[in-house]
Short mmCIF file of C-alpha atoms in Angstrom, two decimals:
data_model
loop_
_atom_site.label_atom_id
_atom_site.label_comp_id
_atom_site.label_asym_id
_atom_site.label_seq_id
_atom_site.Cartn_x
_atom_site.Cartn_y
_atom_site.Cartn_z
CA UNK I 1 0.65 -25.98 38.30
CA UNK I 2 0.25 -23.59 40.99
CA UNK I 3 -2.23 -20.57 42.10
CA UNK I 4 0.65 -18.82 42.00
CA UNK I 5 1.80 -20.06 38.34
CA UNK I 6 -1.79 -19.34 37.00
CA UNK I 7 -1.57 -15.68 38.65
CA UNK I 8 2.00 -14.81 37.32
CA UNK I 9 1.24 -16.09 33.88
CA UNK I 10 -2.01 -14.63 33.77
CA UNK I 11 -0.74 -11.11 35.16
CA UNK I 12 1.74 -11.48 32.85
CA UNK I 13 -0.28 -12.05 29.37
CA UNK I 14 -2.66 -8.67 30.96
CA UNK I 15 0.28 -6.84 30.96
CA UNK I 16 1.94 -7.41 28.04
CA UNK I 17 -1.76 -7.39 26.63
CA UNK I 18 -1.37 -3.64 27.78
CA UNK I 19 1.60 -3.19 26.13
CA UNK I 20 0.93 -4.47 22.95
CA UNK I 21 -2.27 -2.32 22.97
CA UNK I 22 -0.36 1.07 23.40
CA UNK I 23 2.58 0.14 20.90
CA UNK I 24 -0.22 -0.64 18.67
CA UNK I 25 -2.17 2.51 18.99
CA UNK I 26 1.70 4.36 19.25
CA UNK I 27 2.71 2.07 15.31
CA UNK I 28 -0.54 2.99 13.77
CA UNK I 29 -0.35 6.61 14.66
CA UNK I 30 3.29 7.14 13.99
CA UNK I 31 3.01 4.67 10.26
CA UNK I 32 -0.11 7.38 9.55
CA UNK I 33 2.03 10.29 10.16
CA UNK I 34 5.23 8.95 8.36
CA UNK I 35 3.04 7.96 5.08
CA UNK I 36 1.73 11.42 4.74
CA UNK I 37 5.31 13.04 5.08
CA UNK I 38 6.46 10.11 2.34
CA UNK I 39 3.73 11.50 0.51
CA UNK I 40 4.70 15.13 0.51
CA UNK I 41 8.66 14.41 0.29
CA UNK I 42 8.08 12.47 -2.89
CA UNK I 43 6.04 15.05 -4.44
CA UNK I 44 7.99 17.35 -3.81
CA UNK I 45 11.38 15.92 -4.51
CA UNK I 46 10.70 12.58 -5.93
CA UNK I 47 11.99 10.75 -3.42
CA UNK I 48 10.68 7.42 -2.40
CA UNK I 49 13.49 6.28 0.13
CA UNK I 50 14.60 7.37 3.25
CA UNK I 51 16.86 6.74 6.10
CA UNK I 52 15.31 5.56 9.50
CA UNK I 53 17.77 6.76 12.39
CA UNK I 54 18.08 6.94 16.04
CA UNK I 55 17.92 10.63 17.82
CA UNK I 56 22.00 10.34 17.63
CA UNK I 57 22.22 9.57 13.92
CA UNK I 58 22.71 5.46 13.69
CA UNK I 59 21.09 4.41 10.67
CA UNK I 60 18.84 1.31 11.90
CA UNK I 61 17.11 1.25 8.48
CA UNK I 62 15.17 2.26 5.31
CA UNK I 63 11.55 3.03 4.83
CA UNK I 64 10.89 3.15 1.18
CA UNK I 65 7.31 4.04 -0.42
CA UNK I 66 5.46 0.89 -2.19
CA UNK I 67 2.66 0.82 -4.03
CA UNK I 68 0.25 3.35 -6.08
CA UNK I 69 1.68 2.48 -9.24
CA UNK I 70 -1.38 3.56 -11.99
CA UNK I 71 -2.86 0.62 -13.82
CA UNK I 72 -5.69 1.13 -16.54
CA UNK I 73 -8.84 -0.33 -14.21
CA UNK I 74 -12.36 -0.62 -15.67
CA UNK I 75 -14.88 1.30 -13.39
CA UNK I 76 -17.64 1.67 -15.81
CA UNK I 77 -18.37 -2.15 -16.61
CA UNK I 78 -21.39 -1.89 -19.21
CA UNK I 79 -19.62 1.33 -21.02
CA UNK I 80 -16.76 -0.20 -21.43
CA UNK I 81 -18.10 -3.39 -22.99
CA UNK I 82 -20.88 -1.44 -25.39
CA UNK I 83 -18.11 0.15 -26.81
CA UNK I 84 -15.59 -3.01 -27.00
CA UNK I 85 -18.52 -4.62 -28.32
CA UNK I 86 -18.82 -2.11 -30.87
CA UNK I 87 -15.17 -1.29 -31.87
CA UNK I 88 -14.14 -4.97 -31.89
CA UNK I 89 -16.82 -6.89 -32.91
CA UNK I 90 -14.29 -9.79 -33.43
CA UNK I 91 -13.58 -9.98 -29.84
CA UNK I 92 -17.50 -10.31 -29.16
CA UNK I 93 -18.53 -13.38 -27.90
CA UNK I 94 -22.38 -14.15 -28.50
CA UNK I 95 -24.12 -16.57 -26.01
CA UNK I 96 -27.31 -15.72 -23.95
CA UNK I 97 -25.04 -13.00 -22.77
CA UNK I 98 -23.03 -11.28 -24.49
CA UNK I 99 -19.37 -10.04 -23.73
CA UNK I 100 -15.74 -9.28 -24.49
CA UNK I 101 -13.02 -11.84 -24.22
CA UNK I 102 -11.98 -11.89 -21.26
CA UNK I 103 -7.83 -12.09 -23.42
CA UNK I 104 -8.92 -9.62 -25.15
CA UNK I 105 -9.83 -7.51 -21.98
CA UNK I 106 -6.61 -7.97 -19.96
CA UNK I 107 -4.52 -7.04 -23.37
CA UNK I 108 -6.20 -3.70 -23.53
CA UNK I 109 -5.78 -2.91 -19.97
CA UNK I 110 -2.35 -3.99 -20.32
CA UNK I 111 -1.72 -1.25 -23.42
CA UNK I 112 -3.78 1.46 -21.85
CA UNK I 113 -1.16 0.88 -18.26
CA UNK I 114 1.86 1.08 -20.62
CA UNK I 115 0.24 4.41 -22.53
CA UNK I 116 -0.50 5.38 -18.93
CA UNK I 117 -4.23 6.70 -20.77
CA UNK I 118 -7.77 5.42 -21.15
CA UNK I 119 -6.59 5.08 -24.73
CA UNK I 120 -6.12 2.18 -27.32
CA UNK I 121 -5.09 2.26 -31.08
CA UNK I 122 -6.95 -0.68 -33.43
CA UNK I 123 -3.88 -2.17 -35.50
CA UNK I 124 -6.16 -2.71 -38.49
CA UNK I 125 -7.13 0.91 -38.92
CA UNK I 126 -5.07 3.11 -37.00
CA UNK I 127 -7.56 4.72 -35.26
CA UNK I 128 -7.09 5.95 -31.81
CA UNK I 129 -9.98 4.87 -29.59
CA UNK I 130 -10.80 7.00 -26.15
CA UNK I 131 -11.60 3.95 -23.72
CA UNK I 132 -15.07 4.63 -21.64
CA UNK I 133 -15.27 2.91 -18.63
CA UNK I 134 -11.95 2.82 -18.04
CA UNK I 135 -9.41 4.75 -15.91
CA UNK I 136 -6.01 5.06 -14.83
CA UNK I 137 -5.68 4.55 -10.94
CA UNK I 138 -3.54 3.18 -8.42
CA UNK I 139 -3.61 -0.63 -7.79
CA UNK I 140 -2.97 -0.78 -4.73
CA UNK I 141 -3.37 1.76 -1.93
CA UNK I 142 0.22 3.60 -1.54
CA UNK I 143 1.95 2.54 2.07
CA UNK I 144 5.38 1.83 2.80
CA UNK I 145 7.94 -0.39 3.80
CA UNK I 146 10.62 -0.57 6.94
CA UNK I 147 14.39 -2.74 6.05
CA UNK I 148 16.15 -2.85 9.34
CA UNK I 149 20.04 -2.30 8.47
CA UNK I 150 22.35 -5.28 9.47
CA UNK I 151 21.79 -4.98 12.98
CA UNK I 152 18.92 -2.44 13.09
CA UNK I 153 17.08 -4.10 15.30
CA UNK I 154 19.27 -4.93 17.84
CA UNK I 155 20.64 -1.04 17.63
CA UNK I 156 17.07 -0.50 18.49
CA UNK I 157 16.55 -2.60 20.71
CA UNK I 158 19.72 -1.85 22.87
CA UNK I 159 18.71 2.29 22.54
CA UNK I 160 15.33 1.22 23.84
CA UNK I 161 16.68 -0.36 27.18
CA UNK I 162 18.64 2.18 27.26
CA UNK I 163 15.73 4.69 27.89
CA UNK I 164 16.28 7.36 24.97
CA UNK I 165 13.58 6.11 23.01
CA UNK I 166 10.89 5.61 25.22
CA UNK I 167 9.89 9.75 25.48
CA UNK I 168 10.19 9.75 21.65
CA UNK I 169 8.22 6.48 20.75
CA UNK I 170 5.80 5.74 23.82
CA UNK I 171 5.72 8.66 25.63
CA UNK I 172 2.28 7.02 27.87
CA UNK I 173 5.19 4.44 28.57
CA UNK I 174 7.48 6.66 30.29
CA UNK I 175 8.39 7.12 33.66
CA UNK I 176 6.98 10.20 34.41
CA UNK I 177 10.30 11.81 35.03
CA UNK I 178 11.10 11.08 31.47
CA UNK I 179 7.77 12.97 30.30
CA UNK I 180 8.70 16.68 28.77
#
């Protein structure tokens, strides 16, 4: 190994370093701005796919909304299990502390994210419980996902090279004859 090796591969990882900080910045910005148009398409149209294209049309992919789907959560721990305790004393379990069973638990949560309420029926009497503690929120924090088309990437890859994407995408990137 050579001075010369050590400075070409060291330039080398500060550029790219560089680079990978910019398209970073560039993803995270762009992904922000994308999920908040996801979010307003789907509310207003119920969409939760869409095309991904290049400025002359190609489809290079999908991006499809994930995610968000409402599960019955408990936020409330000790309401929830004073009343459990109380409306199913069968499903109390006494030792220095006591609690629920932790069965019991996930079935209820299970029936209140089918109802899609804080709401559970007792089978023995019929009567319709209102759930404290519990609500219905998202699981997991709504994003979305990108499926390159057969070929997406390389159709990307090849427009990139090409120069037509680097105003649109990294316009800090761009020879500044490029720059509108």
């Amino acid at each position: 190994m050579t001075a010369a090796d050590i400075k070409a591969a060291t330039t080398r990882e500060a550029v790219l370093k560089a680079l990978l900080d910019e398209v970073k910045a560039a993803y995270e910005e762009a992904r922000a701005e994308v999920q908040y148009h996801l979010d307003a398409a789907q509310e207003a149209t119920g969409a939760r796919q869409f095309a991904a294209a290049l400025p002359d049309g190609t489809k290079v992919g999908t991006i499809s909304l994930t995610g968000g789907e409402p599960a019955a959560q408990i936020v409330d721990e000790e309401a929830f299990t004073v009343w459990a305790r109380t409306a199913f004393p069968a499903e109390r379990v006494t030792r220095i502390v006591k609690e629920v069973r932790a069965a019991f638990v996930e079935r209820l949560l299970g029936e209140m994210t089918a109802a899609g309420v804080p709401q559970v029926v007792d089978p023995a009497s019929g009567e319709v419980h209102e759930v404290p503690g519990v609500e219905i929120r998202p699981t997991r924090k709504r994003s979305h996902s990108v499926r390159f088309a057969k070929g997406g990437k390389e159709l990307v890859g090849q427009a990139w090279q090409s120069g037509v994407l680097t105003p649109l995408a990294l316009p800090a990137l761009a020879p500044a004859s490029d720059v509108a």
